[in-house]
C-alpha positions as a LaTeX table, in Angstrom:
\begin{tabular}{lrrr}
\hline
Residue & $x$ (\AA) & $y$ (\AA) & $z$ (\AA) \\
\hline
Met1 & 169.11 & 98.88 & 68.41 \\
Ser2 & 166.98 & 97.10 & 71.02 \\
Lys3 & 163.26 & 96.34 & 70.93 \\
Thr4 & 161.36 & 99.55 & 70.41 \\
Val5 & 157.92 & 101.12 & 70.42 \\
Leu6 & 157.28 & 103.09 & 67.24 \\
Val7 & 157.02 & 106.74 & 68.24 \\
Asn8 & 159.57 & 108.56 & 66.07 \\
Val9 & 159.56 & 107.15 & 62.54 \\
Arg10 & 160.56 & 109.81 & 60.01 \\
Cys11 & 159.23 & 109.66 & 56.45 \\
Phe12 & 160.46 & 111.85 & 53.59 \\
Ala13 & 158.69 & 111.61 & 50.24 \\
Val14 & 160.52 & 113.38 & 47.40 \\
Gly15 & 160.48 & 117.00 & 48.67 \\
Val16 & 158.06 & 116.64 & 51.59 \\
Asp17 & 158.47 & 115.65 & 55.24 \\
Leu18 & 155.42 & 113.48 & 56.00 \\
Thr19 & 156.37 & 112.81 & 59.63 \\
Ser20 & 153.78 & 115.11 & 61.22 \\
Gln21 & 151.08 & 113.90 & 58.82 \\
Ser22 & 151.57 & 110.14 & 59.14 \\
Asn23 & 150.87 & 107.59 & 61.89 \\
Lys24 & 151.63 & 104.35 & 60.06 \\
Ile25 & 154.51 & 103.51 & 57.72 \\
Glu26 & 155.26 & 99.99 & 56.50 \\
Leu27 & 158.13 & 98.82 & 54.30 \\
Ser28 & 158.35 & 95.44 & 52.59 \\
Ser29 & 160.66 & 93.84 & 50.05 \\
Glu30 & 160.74 & 90.55 & 48.24 \\
Val31 & 162.51 & 88.56 & 45.56 \\
Glu32 & 160.56 & 86.35 & 43.16 \\
Asp33 & 161.31 & 82.66 & 43.60 \\
Lys34 & 161.62 & 80.89 & 40.24 \\
Asp35 & 161.22 & 77.14 & 40.14 \\
Ala36 & 164.43 & 75.48 & 38.92 \\
Thr37 & 163.54 & 71.92 & 39.99 \\
Asn38 & 164.85 & 69.15 & 37.74 \\
Tyr39 & 165.52 & 65.41 & 37.73 \\
Ala40 & 168.82 & 65.95 & 39.56 \\
Ser41 & 167.13 & 67.78 & 42.43 \\
Gln42 & 166.75 & 64.48 & 44.31 \\
Gly43 & 163.12 & 65.06 & 45.15 \\
Trp44 & 163.59 & 68.55 & 46.56 \\
Lys45 & 162.29 & 71.74 & 45.02 \\
Glu46 & 165.01 & 74.11 & 43.81 \\
Val47 & 164.45 & 77.83 & 43.37 \\
Leu48 & 166.41 & 80.73 & 41.94 \\
Gly49 & 165.97 & 84.38 & 42.84 \\
Gly50 & 164.16 & 86.39 & 40.19 \\
Leu51 & 163.18 & 90.05 & 40.16 \\
Gly52 & 163.28 & 92.03 & 43.40 \\
Ser53 & 160.74 & 94.63 & 44.46 \\
Ala54 & 159.87 & 96.78 & 47.45 \\
Glu55 & 156.81 & 98.68 & 48.60 \\
Leu56 & 156.10 & 101.42 & 51.11 \\
Ser57 & 152.61 & 101.97 & 52.44 \\
Gly58 & 151.57 & 104.79 & 54.71 \\
Glu59 & 148.59 & 106.51 & 56.25 \\
Gly60 & 147.87 & 109.44 & 58.50 \\
Gln61 & 146.00 & 112.72 & 58.86 \\
Trp62 & 145.03 & 114.53 & 55.65 \\
Glu63 & 146.17 & 118.12 & 55.14 \\
Ala64 & 146.23 & 120.42 & 52.12 \\
Gly65 & 146.97 & 124.01 & 51.20 \\
Asp66 & 150.67 & 124.18 & 50.29 \\
Thr67 & 153.48 & 122.01 & 48.96 \\
Thr68 & 154.47 & 120.80 & 52.45 \\
Lys69 & 151.10 & 119.01 & 52.85 \\
Val70 & 150.38 & 115.42 & 51.90 \\
Asp71 & 147.52 & 116.22 & 49.50 \\
Asp72 & 149.44 & 118.78 & 47.44 \\
Ala73 & 152.49 & 116.52 & 47.37 \\
Ser74 & 150.49 & 113.47 & 46.37 \\
Trp75 & 148.82 & 115.14 & 43.43 \\
Ser76 & 152.08 & 116.61 & 42.17 \\
Gln77 & 153.91 & 113.26 & 42.47 \\
Leu78 & 151.29 & 110.88 & 41.05 \\
Gly79 & 152.78 & 109.24 & 37.98 \\
Gly80 & 156.33 & 110.30 & 38.86 \\
Val81 & 159.29 & 108.50 & 40.40 \\
Gly82 & 161.26 & 110.05 & 43.26 \\
Pro83 & 163.18 & 109.20 & 46.42 \\
Trp84 & 161.57 & 107.97 & 49.64 \\
Ser85 & 163.58 & 107.77 & 52.87 \\
Val86 & 162.28 & 106.27 & 56.12 \\
Ser87 & 163.95 & 106.08 & 59.51 \\
Ala88 & 163.84 & 103.11 & 61.87 \\
Asn89 & 162.16 & 104.96 & 64.76 \\
Asn90 & 165.35 & 106.82 & 65.57 \\
Gly91 & 164.86 & 110.26 & 64.07 \\
Ala92 & 166.99 & 111.39 & 61.16 \\
Ala93 & 170.27 & 112.60 & 62.66 \\
Val94 & 173.48 & 112.01 & 60.73 \\
Gly95 & 174.41 & 108.34 & 61.09 \\
Asp96 & 170.90 & 107.17 & 62.01 \\
Leu97 & 169.60 & 104.10 & 60.21 \\
Ala98 & 167.73 & 104.88 & 56.97 \\
Tyr99 & 165.85 & 102.79 & 54.44 \\
Phe100 & 165.44 & 104.46 & 51.06 \\
Met101 & 164.56 & 103.83 & 47.43 \\
Gly102 & 163.35 & 105.46 & 44.26 \\
Ala103 & 159.62 & 104.79 & 44.07 \\
Leu104 & 156.45 & 105.49 & 42.13 \\
Arg105 & 153.50 & 106.69 & 44.18 \\
Ser106 & 151.06 & 104.13 & 42.85 \\
Asn107 & 147.89 & 104.96 & 44.76 \\
Tyr108 & 146.44 & 107.60 & 47.05 \\
Ala109 & 143.17 & 107.59 & 48.98 \\
Leu110 & 141.45 & 110.07 & 51.28 \\
Gly111 & 138.19 & 110.56 & 53.15 \\
Asp112 & 136.14 & 108.74 & 55.82 \\
Ala113 & 132.83 & 108.93 & 57.68 \\
Val114 & 131.39 & 112.10 & 59.18 \\
Gly115 & 132.98 & 113.06 & 62.48 \\
Glu116 & 136.28 & 111.34 & 61.77 \\
Ile117 & 139.64 & 113.08 & 61.40 \\
Ala118 & 140.21 & 113.24 & 57.66 \\
Pro119 & 142.65 & 110.46 & 56.76 \\
Trp120 & 144.90 & 109.66 & 53.84 \\
Ser121 & 146.59 & 106.47 & 52.71 \\
Gly122 & 148.95 & 105.66 & 49.90 \\
Thr123 & 151.46 & 103.26 & 48.43 \\
Ala124 & 154.79 & 103.76 & 46.70 \\
Lys125 & 156.34 & 100.94 & 44.68 \\
Ser126 & 160.05 & 100.61 & 44.06 \\
Ala127 & 161.72 & 101.84 & 40.88 \\
Ser128 & 165.19 & 101.17 & 42.30 \\
Pro129 & 166.53 & 98.87 & 45.04 \\
Leu130 & 165.48 & 99.31 & 48.65 \\
Val131 & 168.73 & 100.32 & 50.38 \\
Arg132 & 169.62 & 100.02 & 54.05 \\
Gly133 & 171.94 & 102.93 & 54.82 \\
Gln134 & 172.35 & 106.01 & 56.97 \\
Phe135 & 171.17 & 109.59 & 57.01 \\
Ala136 & 173.95 & 111.88 & 55.79 \\
His137 & 172.22 & 115.22 & 56.43 \\
Pro138 & 169.46 & 116.00 & 58.98 \\
Pro139 & 166.15 & 117.70 & 58.14 \\
Gly140 & 166.23 & 120.50 & 60.71 \\
Thr141 & 169.54 & 122.20 & 59.88 \\
Ala142 & 169.16 & 125.17 & 57.52 \\
Arg143 & 172.03 & 125.72 & 55.10 \\
Thr144 & 172.70 & 129.19 & 53.74 \\
Thr145 & 176.24 & 128.82 & 52.39 \\
Thr146 & 178.35 & 126.26 & 50.58 \\
Gly147 & 179.60 & 123.48 & 52.86 \\
Thr148 & 180.18 & 119.82 & 53.63 \\
Gly149 & 178.46 & 117.31 & 55.87 \\
Thr150 & 179.74 & 114.84 & 58.45 \\
Gly151 & 181.63 & 111.81 & 57.16 \\
Leu152 & 180.15 & 108.32 & 57.42 \\
Asn153 & 182.20 & 105.13 & 57.48 \\
Leu154 & 180.00 & 103.13 & 55.10 \\
Gly155 & 182.83 & 100.97 & 53.80 \\
Ala156 & 184.20 & 100.22 & 50.37 \\
Val157 & 182.05 & 99.41 & 47.33 \\
Ile158 & 182.93 & 96.05 & 45.82 \\
Ala159 & 182.54 & 95.39 & 42.10 \\
Gly160 & 178.91 & 94.85 & 41.20 \\
Lys161 & 177.62 & 96.88 & 44.14 \\
Arg162 & 176.70 & 100.57 & 44.08 \\
Leu163 & 176.67 & 103.56 & 46.37 \\
His164 & 173.10 & 104.87 & 46.39 \\
Ala165 & 172.22 & 108.43 & 47.40 \\
Ala166 & 168.88 & 110.16 & 47.99 \\
Leu167 & 168.35 & 113.92 & 48.27 \\
His168 & 165.15 & 115.51 & 49.61 \\
Val169 & 165.07 & 119.31 & 49.30 \\
Leu170 & 162.31 & 120.22 & 51.77 \\
Ser171 & 162.32 & 124.01 & 51.39 \\
Ala172 & 164.09 & 126.82 & 49.57 \\
Ser173 & 163.91 & 130.54 & 50.26 \\
Gly174 & 165.63 & 133.72 & 49.16 \\
Thr175 & 166.09 & 135.36 & 45.77 \\
Thr176 & 167.04 & 132.89 & 43.01 \\
Pro177 & 168.23 & 130.27 & 45.51 \\
Ser178 & 170.05 & 127.24 & 44.11 \\
Ile179 & 171.69 & 124.22 & 45.70 \\
Thr180 & 173.83 & 121.63 & 43.96 \\
Ala181 & 174.57 & 118.66 & 46.21 \\
Arg182 & 177.18 & 115.98 & 45.61 \\
Val183 & 178.49 & 112.81 & 47.23 \\
Glu184 & 182.18 & 112.69 & 48.10 \\
Ser185 & 184.36 & 109.77 & 49.22 \\
Ala186 & 187.77 & 109.49 & 50.86 \\
Pro187 & 190.06 & 106.77 & 52.24 \\
Asp188 & 189.77 & 108.16 & 55.81 \\
Asn189 & 187.77 & 110.59 & 57.89 \\
Thr190 & 190.02 & 113.58 & 57.17 \\
Phe191 & 188.69 & 113.98 & 53.61 \\
Ala192 & 192.05 & 115.57 & 52.76 \\
Ala193 & 191.51 & 115.05 & 49.02 \\
Pro194 & 187.90 & 113.94 & 48.51 \\
Thr195 & 186.64 & 112.44 & 45.26 \\
Thr196 & 183.25 & 113.44 & 43.89 \\
Arg197 & 181.31 & 110.26 & 43.09 \\
Leu198 & 177.81 & 111.60 & 42.34 \\
Thr199 & 176.41 & 115.07 & 41.60 \\
Phe200 & 172.72 & 115.93 & 41.86 \\
Ala201 & 171.10 & 118.39 & 39.49 \\
Ala202 & 170.78 & 121.93 & 40.82 \\
Ala203 & 167.57 & 122.42 & 42.85 \\
Thr204 & 165.75 & 125.72 & 43.30 \\
Ala205 & 162.60 & 124.52 & 45.10 \\
Ser206 & 161.25 & 121.55 & 47.05 \\
Ser207 & 162.13 & 118.42 & 45.10 \\
Gly208 & 163.85 & 115.04 & 45.32 \\
Gln209 & 166.48 & 113.06 & 43.44 \\
Ile210 & 168.09 & 109.63 & 43.73 \\
Leu211 & 171.38 & 108.55 & 42.16 \\
Arg212 & 173.76 & 105.58 & 42.25 \\
Thr213 & 177.28 & 104.82 & 41.12 \\
Ala214 & 178.09 & 102.73 & 38.05 \\
Gly215 & 178.81 & 99.41 & 39.76 \\
Thr216 & 182.59 & 99.54 & 39.61 \\
Ala217 & 184.68 & 98.97 & 42.73 \\
Ile218 & 185.52 & 101.95 & 44.97 \\
Thr219 & 188.14 & 101.40 & 47.66 \\
Asp220 & 187.33 & 104.57 & 49.64 \\
Thr221 & 185.47 & 103.77 & 52.86 \\
Trp222 & 184.36 & 107.22 & 54.07 \\
Trp223 & 181.46 & 109.12 & 52.49 \\
Arg224 & 179.73 & 112.46 & 52.96 \\
Ile225 & 177.29 & 114.87 & 51.34 \\
Ala226 & 178.56 & 118.28 & 50.21 \\
Trp227 & 176.75 & 121.21 & 48.62 \\
Thr228 & 177.20 & 124.46 & 46.73 \\
Ile229 & 174.65 & 127.20 & 47.40 \\
Ser230 & 174.09 & 130.40 & 45.43 \\
Gly231 & 171.56 & 133.22 & 45.29 \\
Thr232 & 170.66 & 136.23 & 47.42 \\
Thr233 & 170.02 & 135.33 & 51.08 \\
Pro234 & 169.38 & 131.69 & 50.17 \\
Ser235 & 168.32 & 129.11 & 52.75 \\
Phe236 & 167.63 & 125.40 & 52.29 \\
Leu237 & 166.34 & 122.57 & 54.44 \\
Phe238 & 167.23 & 119.19 & 53.01 \\
Val239 & 167.73 & 115.53 & 53.93 \\
Ser240 & 170.17 & 113.08 & 52.40 \\
Ser241 & 170.57 & 109.29 & 52.72 \\
Leu242 & 173.53 & 107.16 & 51.65 \\
Gly243 & 173.95 & 103.40 & 51.47 \\
Ile244 & 175.69 & 100.58 & 49.61 \\
Gln245 & 173.62 & 97.89 & 47.95 \\
\hline
\end{tabular}
């Protein structure tokens, strides 16, 4: 990806698409540096990496009135941990670069002077690692029946690393709609005999979940999202992100 002007950053917070309500999104991550200097350091400071953390801050135009708006979503999520996925100014098509993490919405502010467009701002702090991965399912494709997504060549998972997966259910309609999403892997892009690695809890309304594998090695290199849908005339819009960290 070449140098770019930020015009198409996508931001998904738990079960809400904040893209049309935000005009600034910033991600940062850090690792604590712990002083390990000793008499054998030969006059140079030595450090070891301590705890890691990440933070997402955003701001934009305030809206309220239903669960797709930033105000309703912020009040329902305060005090809770859920997935956040952000694109790198490239939309959210399958295979596009995604940064995602489980995070706690730690603050939320709104309001300004008379005559100004009502703003909001907020911060979410990491409750799981910030992962650099790819979008595995796009936000604008409605799913009404059981199916599978496009495979991604993310590579194998070495011992000590994990496959992380975020699911954002943006909308659900129909009578008793339910979607159960899962992450499958395979040794090649045919997915002739896929293995289920992670299974999300069934979702019946807008919501979000984040999962990760146990940390054991997985030799499969291809990954995809799959889903089972039930109900009467069900329809779901959802986004998924996958990455190895």
